[in-house]
Amino acid sequence: MYTGFQHLHSGLAYLVLLILVGVIGYALMNFINKKPFTEKSRKISLVGLIAAHIQLLIGLVLYVISPMGISNFSGEAMGDAMSRLYMLEHPLTMIIGIVLITIGYSKAKSGDDDAARYKKILIFYGLGLFLILLRIPWSAWPGM
């Protein structure tokens, strides 16, 4: 079960990153070209939000069942960089990143000014993606 969730979480991460980059690219192009924020724009940003939340849920399950997650809590784990990454830094940073994406979606959904709505997507999704990229355990990724 653990191995299956680990592979699912790692494989889905590639897709989530591509989706988030796509959402940010879409928002940037529409912001630059002064396009209206349409229902299509909202749905595209919603796809990024949903993908990030699904990845978070899988990650939280993995955190509970993994020997490197919640069961690794000890004073000694904080002294080991890899244990600290998996036990604290990675999950906490991912949660903060996805909270930022959620805030961005909520703020963009309710605005009136189209440029401001795209700007909110750019800022919050961009910051969320930055945090996500900052704490991905790159050494554990296949092909990296």
Tab-separated table of C-alpha atoms in Angstrom, residues 37-98:
chain	number	residue	atom	x	y	z
A	37	PHE	CA	-11.730	36.887	-17.203
A	38	THR	CA	-14.308	34.429	-18.507
A	39	GLU	CA	-15.931	31.268	-17.210
A	40	LYS	CA	-13.242	29.386	-19.150
A	41	SER	CA	-10.569	31.304	-17.218
A	42	ARG	CA	-12.215	30.380	-13.931
A	43	LYS	CA	-12.433	26.711	-14.907
A	44	ILE	CA	-8.785	26.593	-15.994
A	45	SER	CA	-7.679	28.002	-12.652
A	46	LEU	CA	-10.051	25.551	-10.925
A	47	VAL	CA	-8.284	22.632	-12.647
A	48	GLY	CA	-5.014	23.798	-11.076
A	49	LEU	CA	-6.680	24.106	-7.681
A	50	ILE	CA	-8.241	20.633	-7.865
A	51	ALA	CA	-5.013	19.003	-9.066
A	52	ALA	CA	-3.065	20.576	-6.200
A	53	HIS	CA	-5.666	19.478	-3.639
A	54	ILE	CA	-5.739	15.892	-4.910
A	55	GLN	CA	-1.944	15.785	-4.695
A	56	LEU	CA	-2.134	17.174	-1.153
A	57	LEU	CA	-4.652	14.525	-0.063
A	58	ILE	CA	-2.503	11.721	-1.469
A	59	GLY	CA	0.526	13.276	0.224
A	60	LEU	CA	-1.263	13.441	3.580
A	61	VAL	CA	-2.202	9.752	3.341
A	62	LEU	CA	1.403	8.975	2.448
A	63	TYR	CA	2.593	11.073	5.390
A	64	VAL	CA	0.520	8.979	7.795
A	65	ILE	CA	1.525	5.558	6.396
A	66	SER	CA	5.153	6.347	5.526
A	67	PRO	CA	8.011	5.357	7.829
A	68	MET	CA	9.556	8.752	6.993
A	69	GLY	CA	6.452	10.744	7.893
A	70	ILE	CA	4.556	11.103	11.126
A	71	SER	CA	6.043	7.948	12.664
A	72	ASN	CA	9.503	9.527	12.307
A	73	PHE	CA	8.811	12.302	14.851
A	74	SER	CA	11.704	12.444	17.290
A	75	GLY	CA	14.406	14.816	18.387
A	76	GLU	CA	16.942	12.789	16.409
A	77	ALA	CA	15.019	13.240	13.165
A	78	MET	CA	15.522	17.005	13.326
A	79	GLY	CA	19.289	16.488	13.267
A	80	ASP	CA	19.166	14.510	10.017
A	81	ALA	CA	18.521	16.708	6.964
A	82	MET	CA	16.697	14.017	4.958
A	83	SER	CA	14.449	12.985	7.873
A	84	ARG	CA	13.663	16.634	8.617
A	85	LEU	CA	12.783	17.225	4.946
A	86	TYR	CA	10.277	14.356	4.794
A	87	MET	CA	8.928	14.781	8.313
A	88	LEU	CA	8.521	18.566	8.480
A	89	GLU	CA	9.809	20.771	5.665
A	90	HIS	CA	8.208	19.061	2.651
A	91	PRO	CA	4.687	18.622	4.085
A	92	LEU	CA	4.552	22.035	5.763
A	93	THR	CA	5.811	23.897	2.691
A	94	MET	CA	3.410	22.010	0.396
A	95	ILE	CA	0.461	22.840	2.648
A	96	ILE	CA	1.412	26.536	2.664
A	97	GLY	CA	1.862	26.505	-1.132
A	98	ILE	CA	-1.539	24.917	-1.698
